[in-house]
Short mmCIF file of C-alpha atoms in Angstrom, two decimals:
data_model
loop_
_atom_site.label_atom_id
_atom_site.label_comp_id
_atom_site.label_asym_id
_atom_site.label_seq_id
_atom_site.Cartn_x
_atom_site.Cartn_y
_atom_site.Cartn_z
CA MET A 70 126.52 101.84 129.99
CA ILE A 71 125.07 102.13 126.60
CA ILE A 72 124.46 99.60 124.30
CA ALA A 73 122.58 100.23 120.68
CA VAL A 74 121.58 97.29 118.63
CA ALA A 75 122.00 98.65 114.79
CA SER A 76 121.83 97.23 111.54
CA GLY A 77 122.39 98.27 107.84
CA LYS A 78 119.53 96.39 106.59
CA GLY A 79 116.25 95.63 107.96
CA GLY A 80 115.01 92.43 108.94
CA THR A 81 118.04 91.17 110.28
CA GLY A 82 117.17 90.92 113.69
CA LYS A 83 117.88 94.18 115.52
CA THR A 84 114.74 93.93 117.99
CA THR A 85 115.03 90.28 118.76
CA ILE A 86 118.73 90.93 119.53
CA ALA A 87 117.57 94.13 122.19
CA VAL A 88 114.16 92.27 123.30
CA ASN A 89 116.41 89.36 124.59
CA LEU A 90 119.26 90.94 125.69
CA ALA A 91 116.99 93.09 128.16
CA LEU A 92 114.76 90.02 128.87
CA SER A 93 118.00 87.83 130.46
CA LEU A 94 119.29 90.62 132.72
CA GLU A 95 118.91 91.85 135.66
CA ASN A 96 118.17 95.60 135.98
CA VAL A 97 118.20 97.47 132.91
CA GLN A 98 116.57 99.70 130.66
CA LEU A 99 114.94 98.98 126.57
CA VAL A 100 114.39 101.70 124.48
CA ASP A 101 112.85 101.46 121.79
CA CYS A 102 114.07 104.63 119.24
CA ASP A 103 112.47 102.73 115.92
CA VAL A 104 110.19 105.69 116.80
CA GLU A 105 109.18 105.20 112.66
CA GLU A 106 107.34 101.55 113.12
CA PRO A 107 108.59 100.52 117.42
CA ASN A 108 107.59 96.98 117.73
CA VAL A 109 109.45 96.05 120.79
CA HIS A 110 106.82 96.46 122.60
CA ILE A 111 105.11 93.15 120.62
CA PHE A 112 107.34 91.03 121.96
CA LEU A 113 108.05 92.93 125.47
CA ASN A 114 104.31 93.92 126.21
CA PRO A 115 104.93 96.68 128.44
CA GLU A 116 102.93 98.01 131.02
CA ILE A 117 102.52 101.65 130.18
CA PHE A 118 102.30 104.33 132.61
CA GLU A 119 103.93 108.08 131.70
CA ILE A 120 103.46 109.89 128.17
CA HIS A 121 104.72 112.40 126.99
CA SER A 122 104.17 114.97 124.29
CA VAL A 123 107.28 115.23 121.33
CA LYS A 124 107.37 118.77 120.98
CA THR A 125 109.50 120.55 118.12
CA VAL A 126 109.69 124.51 118.05
CA ILE A 127 107.94 126.51 114.93
CA PRO A 128 107.71 130.37 113.67
CA GLN A 129 104.75 131.97 114.56
CA ILE A 130 104.04 135.21 112.52
CA ASP A 131 103.47 138.47 113.98
CA LYS A 132 101.77 139.90 111.51
CA GLU A 133 101.69 143.60 112.40
CA LYS A 134 105.42 143.97 113.26
CA CYS A 135 105.83 141.28 109.67
CA THR A 136 106.69 143.62 106.83
CA TYR A 137 107.10 140.85 104.09
CA CYS A 138 111.22 141.38 103.40
CA ARG A 139 111.42 137.39 102.83
CA LYS A 140 114.72 137.34 104.93
CA CYS A 141 113.10 134.25 106.45
CA SER A 142 112.68 132.22 103.64
CA GLU A 143 115.52 133.64 101.89
CA ILE A 144 117.34 131.93 105.10
CA CYS A 145 115.13 128.71 105.06
CA VAL A 146 116.88 125.52 103.71
CA TYR A 147 113.93 123.26 103.94
CA ASN A 148 112.07 125.96 102.03
CA ALA A 149 108.91 125.39 104.92
CA LEU A 150 108.32 129.38 104.66
CA SER A 151 107.04 131.32 101.68
CA VAL A 152 106.33 135.01 101.82
CA ILE A 153 103.83 136.71 99.50
CA LYS A 154 103.86 140.28 99.12
CA LEU A 155 100.22 142.06 97.89
CA GLY A 156 99.57 144.89 96.29
CA ASN A 157 100.67 148.28 97.25
CA TYR A 158 99.22 149.13 100.49
CA GLU A 159 100.90 152.53 102.60
CA LYS A 160 101.49 148.98 105.15
CA PRO A 161 103.00 146.66 103.98
CA HIS A 162 100.70 143.65 103.39
CA GLY A 163 100.90 140.00 102.29
CA GLU A 164 100.97 136.43 103.69
CA VAL A 165 103.81 134.43 104.94
CA VAL A 166 103.00 130.93 104.64
CA PHE A 167 104.52 128.30 106.44
CA PHE A 168 104.33 124.32 106.04
CA SER A 169 104.51 123.12 109.23
CA HIS A 170 105.78 119.77 107.49
CA LEU A 171 108.72 120.86 106.07
CA CYS A 172 110.03 122.63 108.68
CA HIS A 173 112.93 120.35 110.69
CA GLY A 174 112.33 123.57 113.98
CA CYS A 175 116.30 125.49 113.42
CA GLU A 176 114.58 128.33 114.92
CA GLY A 177 117.14 130.57 111.79
CA CYS A 178 114.16 132.58 111.45
CA ILE A 179 112.95 133.75 114.34
CA LEU A 180 116.85 134.24 114.95
CA LEU A 181 116.84 136.46 112.33
CA CYS A 182 114.08 138.10 111.00
CA PRO A 183 114.77 141.70 111.34
CA GLU A 184 111.68 143.04 112.81
CA LYS A 185 111.36 140.64 115.53
CA ALA A 186 108.04 139.24 114.46
CA ILE A 187 108.44 135.54 114.49
CA ASN A 188 108.11 134.36 117.89
CA ARG A 189 108.30 130.34 119.46
CA GLY A 190 105.58 128.72 118.85
CA GLU A 191 105.37 124.80 119.22
CA ARG A 192 103.92 121.44 117.35
CA GLU A 193 103.94 118.36 118.23
CA VAL A 194 105.72 115.51 116.81
CA GLY A 195 105.91 111.84 118.54
CA ILE A 196 105.59 111.15 121.63
CA VAL A 197 107.64 109.33 124.55
CA LYS A 198 105.97 105.81 126.12
CA ILE A 199 107.03 105.23 129.33
CA GLY A 200 106.73 101.55 131.21
CA LYS A 201 108.06 97.80 132.75
CA LYS A 202 107.54 94.67 132.16
CA GLU A 203 109.26 92.56 134.90
CA ASN A 204 113.32 93.70 135.56
CA VAL A 205 112.61 95.84 131.69
CA ARG A 206 112.71 99.60 132.11
CA PHE A 207 110.33 100.07 129.08
CA ILE A 208 111.19 103.65 126.83
CA GLU A 209 109.12 104.05 123.44
CA GLY A 210 110.04 106.24 121.05
CA ARG A 211 107.09 107.04 118.48
CA LEU A 212 107.14 109.54 115.86
CA ASN A 213 103.33 110.54 114.55
CA ILE A 214 102.58 109.50 111.55
CA SER A 215 102.88 111.84 108.29
CA GLU A 216 106.34 113.66 110.90
CA ILE A 217 109.32 113.51 109.66
CA LEU A 218 111.42 114.90 112.54
CA ALA A 219 111.95 111.55 113.64
CA PRO A 220 115.65 112.89 115.41
CA THR A 221 113.94 114.55 117.66
CA VAL A 222 111.64 111.40 119.11
CA ILE A 223 114.91 109.62 119.56
CA GLU A 224 116.87 112.48 121.55
CA MET A 225 113.56 112.70 123.58
CA ALA A 226 113.12 109.37 124.00
CA LYS A 227 117.06 108.97 124.87
CA SER A 228 116.30 111.68 127.39
CA PHE A 229 114.39 109.92 130.09
CA ILE A 230 117.22 107.10 130.30
CA ASN A 231 118.76 106.25 133.63
CA LYS A 232 122.31 107.12 133.33
CA ASN A 233 122.90 104.34 136.83
CA ILE A 234 121.66 101.05 134.51
CA PRO A 235 122.09 99.73 131.36
CA ALA A 236 120.44 100.98 128.47
CA ILE A 237 119.40 98.71 125.43
CA ILE A 238 118.87 100.45 122.45
CA ASP A 239 117.22 99.23 119.96
CA ALA A 240 117.64 101.89 116.92
CA PRO A 241 116.13 102.04 113.34
CA PRO A 242 117.52 100.38 110.28
CA GLY A 243 119.78 101.67 107.86
CA THR A 244 122.26 104.75 108.29
CA SER A 245 120.28 107.69 108.18
CA CYS A 246 120.41 111.13 110.38
CA SER A 247 117.29 108.49 113.16
CA VAL A 248 120.00 106.13 113.05
CA VAL A 249 123.37 109.06 114.28
CA ALA A 250 120.35 109.96 116.62
CA SER A 251 119.90 106.52 118.40
CA LEU A 252 123.74 105.89 118.49
CA LYS A 253 125.29 109.06 119.65
CA ASP A 254 126.47 108.50 123.09
CA ALA A 255 126.55 104.43 122.97
CA ASN A 256 129.33 102.79 124.75
CA PHE A 257 129.01 100.12 122.70
CA CYS A 258 126.82 99.28 118.50
CA ILE A 259 125.96 95.41 118.35
CA LEU A 260 125.89 95.47 114.50
CA VAL A 261 122.85 92.26 113.31
CA THR A 262 123.61 91.31 110.20
CA GLU A 263 122.30 87.80 108.24
CA PRO A 264 125.24 85.76 106.49
CA THR A 265 123.10 87.69 102.73
CA PRO A 266 125.04 89.92 100.46
CA PHE A 267 122.67 92.46 101.56
CA GLY A 268 123.61 91.71 104.84
CA LEU A 269 126.85 92.17 104.27
CA HIS A 270 126.85 95.35 101.92
CA ASP A 271 124.88 96.92 105.00
CA LEU A 272 126.78 96.13 107.68
CA GLU A 273 130.07 97.78 105.78
CA ILE A 274 127.89 100.89 105.62
CA ALA A 275 126.59 100.59 108.93
CA TYR A 276 130.29 99.36 110.69
CA GLU A 277 131.23 102.69 108.55
CA VAL A 278 129.19 104.67 110.45
CA THR A 279 129.89 103.32 114.16
CA LYS A 280 133.30 104.19 112.80
CA VAL A 281 133.08 107.75 112.77
CA LEU A 282 130.81 108.01 116.00
CA LYS A 283 134.30 106.17 117.24
CA ILE A 284 131.94 103.64 119.03
CA PRO A 285 132.94 100.24 119.61
CA SER A 286 131.36 97.14 118.13
CA GLY A 287 130.77 93.29 117.21
CA VAL A 288 128.44 91.87 115.25
CA VAL A 289 125.72 89.21 116.53
CA ILE A 290 124.76 86.72 112.46
CA ASN A 291 121.12 86.06 112.87
CA LYS A 292 120.05 83.19 110.39
CA SER A 293 123.34 82.05 110.52
CA GLU A 294 123.86 78.65 107.50
CA ASP A 295 126.92 79.77 105.18
CA ASP A 296 128.83 82.79 106.57
CA THR A 297 131.98 83.16 105.12
CA LEU A 298 130.61 86.32 103.19
CA ILE A 299 130.22 87.87 106.78
CA GLU A 300 133.17 85.62 108.13
CA ASN A 301 135.30 87.12 106.11
CA PHE A 302 134.18 91.15 106.53
CA CYS A 303 135.39 90.71 109.73
CA GLN A 304 138.38 89.04 110.08
CA LYS A 305 139.70 91.25 107.82
CA ASN A 306 138.55 94.42 109.47
CA ASN A 307 139.20 92.78 112.84
CA ILE A 308 136.12 92.82 114.17
CA PRO A 309 134.81 90.75 116.49
CA ILE A 310 131.78 87.92 116.02
CA LEU A 311 129.78 88.12 119.45
CA MET A 312 127.08 85.52 118.73
CA LYS A 313 125.24 83.33 116.03
CA ILE A 314 121.85 82.70 115.88
CA PRO A 315 121.29 80.31 113.55
CA PHE A 316 118.53 80.26 110.62
CA ASP A 317 115.97 77.40 112.18
CA LYS A 318 112.16 77.69 111.72
CA LYS A 319 111.29 77.26 115.40
CA ILE A 320 112.44 80.83 115.77
CA ALA A 321 110.58 82.51 113.32
CA GLU A 322 107.77 80.32 113.53
CA VAL A 323 108.57 81.91 117.81
CA TYR A 324 108.71 85.48 116.67
CA SER A 325 105.77 85.31 114.54
CA LYS A 326 103.45 85.03 117.36
CA GLY A 327 105.48 87.87 118.49
CA TRP A 328 106.72 85.93 122.17
CA ALA A 329 110.56 86.60 122.84
CA LEU A 330 113.38 84.30 122.36
CA ILE A 331 114.13 83.44 125.60
CA GLU A 332 110.46 82.70 126.41
CA ALA A 333 110.78 79.98 124.08
CA PHE A 334 113.90 78.52 124.88
CA PRO A 335 115.39 79.27 127.95
CA GLU A 336 118.07 78.13 126.89
CA TYR A 337 118.92 80.98 124.98
CA LYS A 338 119.22 83.80 128.62
CA GLU A 339 122.15 82.16 128.97
CA LYS A 340 124.17 82.88 125.17
CA PHE A 341 122.48 86.24 126.01
CA LEU A 342 124.26 86.41 128.88
CA GLU A 343 127.41 85.39 127.66
CA LEU A 344 126.77 88.47 124.58
CA PHE A 345 126.71 91.25 127.42
CA LYS A 346 129.69 89.45 129.48
CA LYS A 347 132.06 90.22 125.89
CA ILE A 348 130.60 93.23 125.45
CA LYS A 349 131.15 94.48 129.05
CA GLU A 350 135.31 92.96 128.53
CA LEU A 351 135.86 94.62 125.11
CA GLN A 352 134.86 97.63 127.17
CA LYS A 353 137.68 97.45 129.67
CA MET B 374 100.08 141.48 81.45
CA ILE B 375 102.85 138.28 82.38
CA VAL B 376 102.05 134.70 82.16
CA CYS B 377 104.24 132.46 83.71
CA ILE B 378 104.42 129.20 81.45
CA THR B 379 106.87 126.49 82.35
CA ALA B 380 109.20 125.13 80.10
CA GLN B 381 111.38 121.92 79.42
CA GLY B 382 113.59 123.82 77.55
CA ASN B 383 114.69 127.62 77.22
CA ASN B 384 112.43 128.69 73.76
CA LEU B 385 109.66 129.18 72.99
CA ASP B 386 110.03 126.13 70.85
CA SER B 387 110.30 124.01 73.84
CA GLU B 388 107.15 122.12 75.74
CA ILE B 389 105.22 123.04 78.69
CA ASP B 390 106.66 121.33 81.61
CA PRO B 391 104.70 118.81 82.47
CA ARG B 392 106.04 119.49 86.99
CA PHE B 393 105.55 123.18 88.39
CA GLY B 394 107.56 122.59 91.18
CA ARG B 395 110.15 120.88 89.87
CA CYS B 396 110.21 122.42 85.59
CA SER B 397 112.97 123.07 83.73
CA TYR B 398 112.35 126.65 82.90
CA PHE B 399 110.27 129.40 84.15
CA ILE B 400 109.20 131.78 80.86
CA PHE B 401 107.69 134.78 81.81
CA TYR B 402 105.65 136.49 78.85
CA ASP B 403 104.13 139.54 78.55
CA THR B 404 101.31 140.01 76.76
CA GLU B 405 101.84 144.02 76.23
CA THR B 406 105.09 144.40 74.88
CA LYS B 407 105.08 140.56 73.61
CA THR B 408 108.29 139.63 75.21
CA TYR B 409 110.37 136.83 77.22
CA GLU B 410 112.09 136.37 79.81
CA VAL B 411 113.79 133.23 80.82
CA PHE B 412 115.11 131.63 83.88
CA PRO B 413 115.90 128.55 85.17
CA ASN B 414 114.64 126.74 88.27
CA LYS B 415 116.79 127.14 90.99
CA TRP B 416 113.86 124.28 93.19
CA LYS B 417 114.86 121.58 90.74
CA GLU B 418 116.63 119.67 92.72
CA ALA B 419 115.40 121.10 96.06
CA MET B 420 114.92 117.94 98.54
CA GLY B 421 112.08 119.35 99.62
CA GLY B 422 109.72 122.55 99.19
CA ALA B 423 110.15 123.17 95.68
CA GLY B 424 107.18 124.20 94.73
CA THR B 425 107.08 126.38 97.81
CA GLN B 426 110.30 128.66 96.50
CA ALA B 427 109.08 127.80 92.84
CA ALA B 428 105.90 130.19 94.05
CA GLN B 429 107.21 132.81 95.67
CA PHE B 430 109.79 133.15 92.90
CA VAL B 431 107.30 133.40 90.16
CA LEU B 432 105.16 136.25 92.64
CA GLU B 433 108.10 137.89 93.05
CA LYS B 434 108.80 138.26 88.21
CA GLY B 435 104.74 139.69 89.04
CA ALA B 436 103.26 136.60 87.39
CA LYS B 437 99.66 137.06 87.50
CA LYS B 438 98.81 133.51 85.97
CA ILE B 439 100.47 130.13 85.67
CA ILE B 440 100.59 127.70 83.05
CA THR B 441 101.84 124.67 83.51
CA GLY B 442 101.05 120.55 83.43
CA ASN B 443 100.33 120.39 87.35
CA VAL B 444 100.72 122.55 90.28
CA GLY B 445 101.43 120.73 93.93
CA PRO B 446 99.46 120.83 96.86
CA ARG B 447 101.80 123.89 98.25
CA ALA B 448 102.25 126.29 95.67
CA GLU B 449 98.90 125.47 94.41
CA ALA B 450 97.81 126.93 98.01
CA ILE B 451 100.23 129.95 97.56
CA PHE B 452 98.96 131.01 94.13
CA LYS B 453 95.20 130.67 96.02
CA LEU B 454 96.00 133.14 98.53
CA ALA B 455 98.06 135.30 95.81
CA GLY B 456 94.56 134.46 93.62
CA ILE B 457 96.90 133.97 90.62
CA GLU B 458 94.90 132.02 88.59
CA VAL B 459 96.63 128.33 86.86
CA VAL B 460 95.67 126.94 83.89
CA LEU B 461 96.99 123.06 83.78
CA THR B 462 97.55 122.12 79.77
CA SER B 463 100.19 120.75 77.78
CA GLY B 464 101.70 120.97 73.96
CA LYS B 465 104.12 123.90 73.15
CA VAL B 466 105.36 127.13 74.36
CA LYS B 467 104.73 129.00 71.19
CA GLU B 468 100.86 127.70 70.80
CA VAL B 469 99.63 128.34 74.41
CA ILE B 470 101.50 131.71 73.72
CA ASN B 471 99.72 132.47 70.26
CA ASN B 472 96.12 131.25 72.28
CA LEU B 473 96.98 134.05 75.01
#
């Protein structure tokens, strides 16, 4: 079973929920898919024993074959290729300029080049780390600085999931491509929110994403105080509220030290086990 | 020689557009025939790579000199490769043409 932890708004407590749920279970995998700023490792302190490189395909132009016809540049929706034809020589002469950071690795140019003058090259865009902390198998995707292909790194990280053990995915915030890549194929999605107008607004759009992806979901209210805003929304849309974590300075202090909640307050382990039980029941 | 001037409007009374890749119009002025052609910039709202495509377009049109407010790093790289002179300035398109 794959459980994704997502939220529209950032800073609602996705990582807190994902890490503590994982630490409460016996045999589990925790996958940090927030590849632009992975932070699960801060709270988990895992031992890393494997690092894999994540590569994307890039075009490599064979200047012997290229006629500078501009077909590759025309079909590239990301404008990653510019073709310059220079002068009037007997043999075609020019430059094909490739802007690697605009390329999404679709390989369209390689397929459609009429001269077969484009070869498949590779470029690293990120890494995947594999490690362990006690009963938790740890997988982390990490996008290299200045790169944009977060979904490529997320998909690679997810490819390391062992299907026989439950996996918990810490998704990035928002509702962009990286969130869709993280949620795809999940069996359940925990939507973490806070009882503020911002929290509600972004919960609404995150919930829409889970509906489109046909993933059953439930809400966890973090920094819980007066939760009327969220409760009304959940009631109206028939979304179960699975857990509440109070707005408590002591919890913030523990977080600021990089500790897991259940390490400081062992009584929370029961609550996270209860959360897992509820999700399993909703799966039936 | 064909000179490309980025413009905020579609005529010679317009101001020079301060952006190259995301300008509103390209004005191609032929210094020999003293005539000009105007093209709206197709890549003005492009998600990314506006400069790379605009630079390629301007080169295809045969421009040998670019007059604009500012050129991004990608378009600049293309102009450098193609050996095209880029002049950064501001003011009215007409004034620039009179000074050519």
